[in-house]
XYZ file of C-alpha atoms in Angstrom:
403
model
C 0.000 0.000 0.000
C 1.316 3.472 -0.875
C 1.654 5.522 2.286
C 2.188 9.283 2.586
C 3.342 10.577 6.003
C 3.499 14.172 7.241
C 2.424 14.345 10.849
C 3.600 14.966 14.423
C 2.042 12.854 17.192
C 1.798 13.405 20.957
C 0.324 10.846 23.355
C -1.275 10.899 26.792
C -2.630 8.113 28.981
C -6.236 8.399 30.125
C -8.148 6.687 32.859
C -11.533 7.153 31.166
C -12.875 6.996 27.649
C -13.555 10.694 27.143
C -11.263 12.994 25.233
C -10.005 15.647 27.637
C -8.688 17.685 24.723
C -12.193 18.145 23.352
C -14.034 18.870 26.606
C -16.518 21.730 26.199
C -15.518 22.051 22.532
C -17.594 20.899 19.574
C -15.222 19.239 17.041
C -15.603 19.833 13.336
C -16.310 16.135 12.784
C -16.110 12.823 14.652
C -15.045 9.510 13.100
C -15.465 6.176 14.848
C -13.822 2.853 14.146
C -13.435 -0.604 15.685
C -10.282 -2.728 15.917
C -10.630 -6.391 16.913
C -8.265 -8.307 19.164
C -6.131 -9.264 16.138
C -5.678 -5.631 15.070
C -8.142 -5.738 12.128
C -10.245 -2.654 11.364
C -13.660 -4.310 11.464
C -15.901 -1.267 11.478
C -15.699 2.399 10.542
C -18.202 5.220 10.191
C -16.989 7.941 7.901
C -13.473 6.929 8.856
C -10.406 6.964 6.621
C -6.680 7.119 7.284
C -6.232 10.860 6.868
C -6.394 11.465 10.633
C -3.289 9.290 11.033
C -1.371 11.095 8.345
C -1.930 8.544 5.582
C -3.293 8.966 2.123
C -7.115 8.953 2.381
C -8.834 5.718 1.383
C -11.090 2.900 2.630
C -9.965 1.223 5.814
C -12.330 -1.610 6.841
C -10.773 -5.095 6.787
C -7.188 -3.829 6.915
C -4.717 -4.782 9.631
C -3.361 -1.916 11.669
C -0.056 -3.815 11.899
C 0.223 -3.639 8.117
C -1.024 -0.062 7.906
C 1.249 1.326 10.591
C 4.267 -0.955 10.289
C 6.513 2.066 9.762
C 5.021 4.019 12.675
C 6.529 2.415 15.742
C 5.025 4.919 18.153
C 1.475 4.439 16.866
C 1.814 0.647 16.863
C 3.028 0.816 20.443
C -0.089 2.856 21.335
C -2.379 0.256 19.717
C -0.547 -2.595 21.435
C -1.004 -0.874 24.788
C -4.719 -0.434 24.031
C -4.949 -4.160 23.193
C -3.596 -4.870 26.692
C -6.480 -2.907 28.209
C -5.068 0.645 28.493
C -7.148 3.649 27.403
C -4.975 6.084 25.441
C -5.436 9.312 23.522
C -3.092 10.521 20.784
C -2.840 13.709 18.771
C -1.663 14.023 15.176
C -1.225 17.154 13.048
C -1.636 16.582 9.319
C -1.468 19.412 6.755
C -2.277 21.950 9.466
C -5.232 19.956 10.840
C -4.932 18.472 14.328
C -6.749 15.241 15.125
C -7.327 13.692 18.559
C -7.809 9.929 18.494
C -8.968 7.942 21.507
C -8.346 4.186 21.807
C -10.718 2.615 24.373
C -10.505 -1.160 25.008
C -13.723 -3.249 25.299
C -13.357 -6.241 27.623
C -15.237 -9.552 27.549
C -16.627 -11.275 30.625
C -13.180 -12.731 31.367
C -11.524 -9.313 31.351
C -9.792 -9.945 28.042
C -9.701 -7.239 25.366
C -12.244 -8.110 22.712
C -12.194 -4.904 20.657
C -10.805 -1.385 20.669
C -13.259 1.425 20.080
C -11.603 4.366 18.359
C -12.918 7.897 18.135
C -11.098 10.495 16.044
C -12.025 14.192 15.930
C -10.739 17.373 14.358
C -9.655 19.578 17.292
C -7.816 22.200 15.242
C -10.027 25.073 16.304
C -10.033 24.057 19.960
C -6.235 23.775 19.883
C -5.958 27.221 18.374
C -8.359 28.619 20.946
C -6.364 26.949 23.717
C -3.137 28.423 22.334
C -4.713 31.901 22.189
C -5.902 31.548 25.781
C -2.487 30.289 26.852
C -0.745 33.207 25.147
C -3.205 35.662 26.699
C -2.649 34.147 30.132
C 1.121 34.377 29.591
C 0.875 38.040 28.588
C -1.353 38.845 31.551
C 0.948 36.986 33.944
C 3.952 38.798 32.465
C 2.242 42.168 32.915
C 1.167 41.111 36.411
C 4.706 40.253 37.498
C 6.506 43.057 35.640
C 4.291 45.844 37.035
C 6.087 48.403 39.194
C 3.118 48.676 41.563
C 2.056 45.972 43.984
C -0.893 43.973 42.613
C -2.561 41.327 44.756
C -5.838 39.441 45.095
C -7.815 39.385 48.328
C -10.411 36.859 49.400
C -12.198 37.519 52.683
C -9.622 40.200 53.416
C -6.649 37.832 53.015
C -3.909 37.652 50.392
C -4.357 34.730 47.979
C -2.058 35.857 45.140
C 0.415 38.663 44.474
C 3.018 39.836 41.988
C 6.761 40.300 42.474
C 6.383 44.030 43.175
C 4.218 43.204 46.208
C 7.051 41.197 47.734
C 9.528 44.000 47.010
C 7.342 46.818 48.356
C 6.201 44.968 51.475
C 9.676 43.484 52.037
C 8.614 39.855 52.393
C 8.430 36.455 50.703
C 5.317 34.813 49.248
C 5.160 32.489 52.235
C 5.144 35.485 54.575
C 2.244 37.286 52.878
C -0.063 34.668 51.288
C -2.841 33.840 53.732
C -2.192 36.922 55.864
C -4.881 39.534 56.502
C -4.622 43.046 55.093
C -4.624 44.364 58.666
C -1.292 42.559 59.261
C 0.360 45.097 56.941
C -1.353 48.176 58.398
C -0.745 50.107 61.649
C -3.349 50.076 64.415
C -4.589 53.521 63.388
C -4.347 55.572 60.225
C -2.995 59.172 60.252
C -6.582 60.460 60.489
C -7.029 58.561 63.783
C -9.408 55.879 62.434
C -8.780 52.229 63.289
C -7.206 50.509 60.284
C -9.146 47.257 60.667
C -12.520 49.014 60.811
C -11.673 51.101 57.740
C -10.492 47.989 55.867
C -13.772 46.183 56.533
C -15.739 49.245 55.424
C -13.786 49.552 52.168
C -14.068 45.830 51.429
C -17.830 45.963 51.953
C -18.203 48.881 49.536
C -16.035 47.181 46.903
C -17.949 43.898 47.134
C -21.119 45.923 46.562
C -19.664 47.105 43.262
C -18.143 50.452 44.272
C -14.495 50.884 43.255
C -12.346 52.635 45.862
C -9.232 54.808 45.522
C -7.594 56.335 48.596
C -4.337 57.064 50.411
C -3.256 54.586 53.063
C -0.461 54.075 55.570
C 0.887 50.528 55.126
C 3.499 48.582 57.060
C 6.332 46.611 55.546
C 6.887 43.114 56.948
C 9.462 44.478 59.423
C 6.978 47.102 60.694
C 8.358 50.118 58.811
C 5.482 52.408 57.739
C 5.152 53.811 54.231
C 2.596 55.975 52.438
C 0.658 54.409 49.570
C -2.081 55.052 47.046
C -4.533 52.146 46.978
C -7.025 51.152 44.289
C -9.590 48.418 45.049
C -11.842 46.733 42.469
C -14.135 43.728 42.595
C -13.453 40.795 40.276
C -15.661 37.723 39.832
C -13.696 34.483 39.432
C -15.241 31.006 39.432
C -18.554 32.413 40.696
C -16.743 33.930 43.669
C -16.282 37.628 44.413
C -12.701 38.633 45.083
C -10.880 41.962 45.333
C -7.990 43.148 43.205
C -5.780 45.693 44.962
C -3.150 47.916 43.367
C -0.787 49.605 45.824
C 1.690 52.310 44.816
C 4.449 53.269 47.238
C 4.351 57.089 47.313
C 6.452 57.619 50.445
C 9.304 59.158 48.446
C 6.920 61.411 46.542
C 5.190 62.481 49.767
C 8.563 63.303 51.279
C 9.447 65.423 48.263
C 6.040 67.128 48.415
C 6.554 67.945 52.100
C 9.985 69.358 51.330
C 8.558 71.354 48.438
C 5.803 72.755 50.651
C 8.363 73.837 53.212
C 10.560 75.329 50.475
C 7.553 77.106 48.966
C 6.635 78.534 52.360
C 10.154 79.881 52.802
C 10.324 81.093 49.184
C 6.994 82.876 49.440
C 8.010 84.612 52.657
C 11.461 85.773 51.539
C 12.058 89.144 49.892
C 14.632 87.578 47.566
C 13.648 86.482 44.089
C 13.497 82.665 43.734
C 12.874 80.803 40.500
C 13.117 77.184 39.334
C 14.188 76.352 35.784
C 14.428 73.039 33.931
C 17.697 71.543 32.657
C 17.538 73.888 29.649
C 17.209 76.963 31.857
C 13.529 77.556 31.079
C 11.407 78.861 33.949
C 9.116 76.387 35.727
C 8.194 78.339 38.883
C 8.755 81.764 40.459
C 7.935 83.108 43.918
C 5.830 86.217 44.672
C 8.980 88.340 45.141
C 9.783 87.781 41.459
C 6.431 89.250 40.445
C 6.805 92.157 42.877
C 10.276 93.002 41.537
C 9.795 92.435 37.797
C 6.065 92.918 37.261
C 5.840 89.562 35.425
C 3.517 86.770 36.625
C 4.361 83.053 36.431
C 1.865 82.604 33.587
C 3.719 85.214 31.530
C 7.224 83.771 31.955
C 6.782 79.996 32.321
C 8.780 78.138 29.682
C 10.934 81.192 28.891
C 14.612 81.804 29.612
C 15.074 84.739 32.043
C 17.575 86.535 29.836
C 15.129 86.642 26.931
C 12.909 89.237 28.617
C 14.850 90.629 31.615
C 17.944 91.961 29.858
C 18.063 95.379 28.208
C 20.288 98.166 26.831
C 22.410 98.612 29.992
C 22.857 94.889 30.625
C 26.549 93.991 30.440
C 27.008 91.680 27.433
C 30.014 89.847 28.894
C 28.150 89.091 32.125
C 25.104 87.854 30.175
C 27.344 85.597 28.043
C 28.976 84.238 31.214
C 25.564 83.304 32.662
C 24.448 81.610 29.422
C 27.649 79.539 29.249
C 27.193 78.346 32.826
C 23.617 77.225 32.065
C 24.746 75.387 28.922
C 27.467 73.601 30.896
C 25.045 72.698 33.721
C 27.189 74.560 36.250
C 26.284 76.872 39.097
C 27.666 80.281 40.017
C 27.162 82.988 42.644
C 27.714 86.692 43.346
C 27.197 87.620 39.696
C 25.855 91.170 39.414
C 23.868 92.295 36.387
C 21.302 94.902 35.345
C 17.830 93.514 34.592
C 14.696 95.346 33.460
C 11.149 95.272 34.829
C 8.056 94.768 32.695
C 7.743 98.583 32.476
C 11.348 98.868 31.269
C 12.836 100.162 34.522
C 16.429 98.932 35.126
C 17.441 97.392 38.462
C 20.531 95.635 39.774
C 20.508 92.016 41.034
C 23.106 89.711 42.521
C 22.454 86.183 41.236
C 23.298 82.747 42.664
C 22.397 79.669 40.604
C 22.804 76.029 41.692
C 22.117 72.901 39.570
C 19.910 70.087 40.898
C 20.644 66.447 39.966
C 18.577 63.297 40.440
C 19.811 60.135 42.182
C 21.533 58.974 38.984
C 23.437 62.251 38.654
C 21.359 63.585 35.770
C 20.771 67.356 35.679
C 17.052 68.013 36.158
C 16.686 71.627 37.385
C 18.324 74.898 38.299
C 17.389 76.971 41.331
C 18.202 80.691 41.156
C 18.164 83.169 44.022
C 18.411 86.857 43.152
C 18.883 89.792 45.534
C 17.839 93.272 44.485
C 20.964 95.390 45.051
C 19.761 98.536 43.280
C 19.977 100.677 46.419
C 23.409 99.346 47.303
C 24.672 100.011 43.787
C 23.174 103.521 43.952
C 24.973 104.150 47.245
C 28.213 102.833 45.808
C 27.789 105.046 42.761
C 27.076 108.074 44.998
C 30.223 107.367 47.018
C 32.238 107.019 43.834
C 30.832 110.291 42.487
C 31.554 112.049 45.793
C 35.045 110.585 45.812
C 35.637 111.946 42.334
C 34.354 115.346 43.456
C 36.698 115.275 46.437
C 39.604 114.349 44.191
C 38.775 117.306 41.946
C 38.521 119.649 44.965
C 41.829 118.418 46.347
C 43.425 118.877 42.980
C 42.120 122.479 42.794
C 43.355 123.169 46.356
C 46.773 121.760 45.550
C 46.929 123.969 42.483
C 45.792 127.049 44.495
C 48.366 126.383 47.220
C 51.049 125.988 44.608
């Protein structure tokens, strides 16, 4: 018999006669066949050899040992079925995947009398399973690669979590799975409310379908507190309501915000001009003293470089070039005196100190500039210089007169 082969086969043992690969899936077609104890195909219904990777054709009356003499693995499967073992195999032929079940039929003495075979096209179910598997892999990858802590709660206890949860809470999976949410919270929150009572209240609202987002003080496994933003949502899995929690550690941000508030309070109270600029030297923030001295509001100057609107006819070009070069190089400077102009065009003297700000990696992120209005001091200096010149002239005239 001419045989054409182009298939890959996988095999699994089964305790029953059902095909686990086709559970809950309707195959495209089902073919049944019967093999007697001698390995002869005695019955088939719509069955041919295509599902085994052979050239299609009639099959009844043929010996499987002749048909599959070159397929050792398949013959071994049939031999095992003839000994009473239920087995399922898979074969992919020309892009179509077949699942074939071999189920032995025993006589009253427990001897195999026949093998009932069922073969179905499970291509679509395999593809669907692969899509689901890929989707689950992507979701699991996103779950574990997220920077925020993501965990699942059931009855207020951790039942699953991602890697970020272990990092943020400073524990292992064994130390957090099965623990209550209250274990990782202080007795009371900063507002004075009991943590456990607030947790139960939030869980009740979420289970009733109301998503919650709030700030919370958590505890790491070693008892160290940290500030967090928490998002709670209800998810329904296997007919059971559970809660998905996303926790973002914002302790560093809160610390920076507190520092910024303190800096802003000082900056707003000082009579000196204070401004923040980005790494390019463009204004991001100015204090009230800037507006009082220059007449410009933050809305008018944000995103601009100070020299583009503050310098004027009497501004020393060399000093202005020096300041620009320092900004380009990301360097600070201090005690640089220059003439600036107000919004109305009035000149005034300032002494400028600029310092660069770097992040934890050393990257330049901002400049902070502090300017002191020294117009009166410069006027006094100029008056003293003028008076000194007058005195020199008077002394010269006296010397000449005496001579």
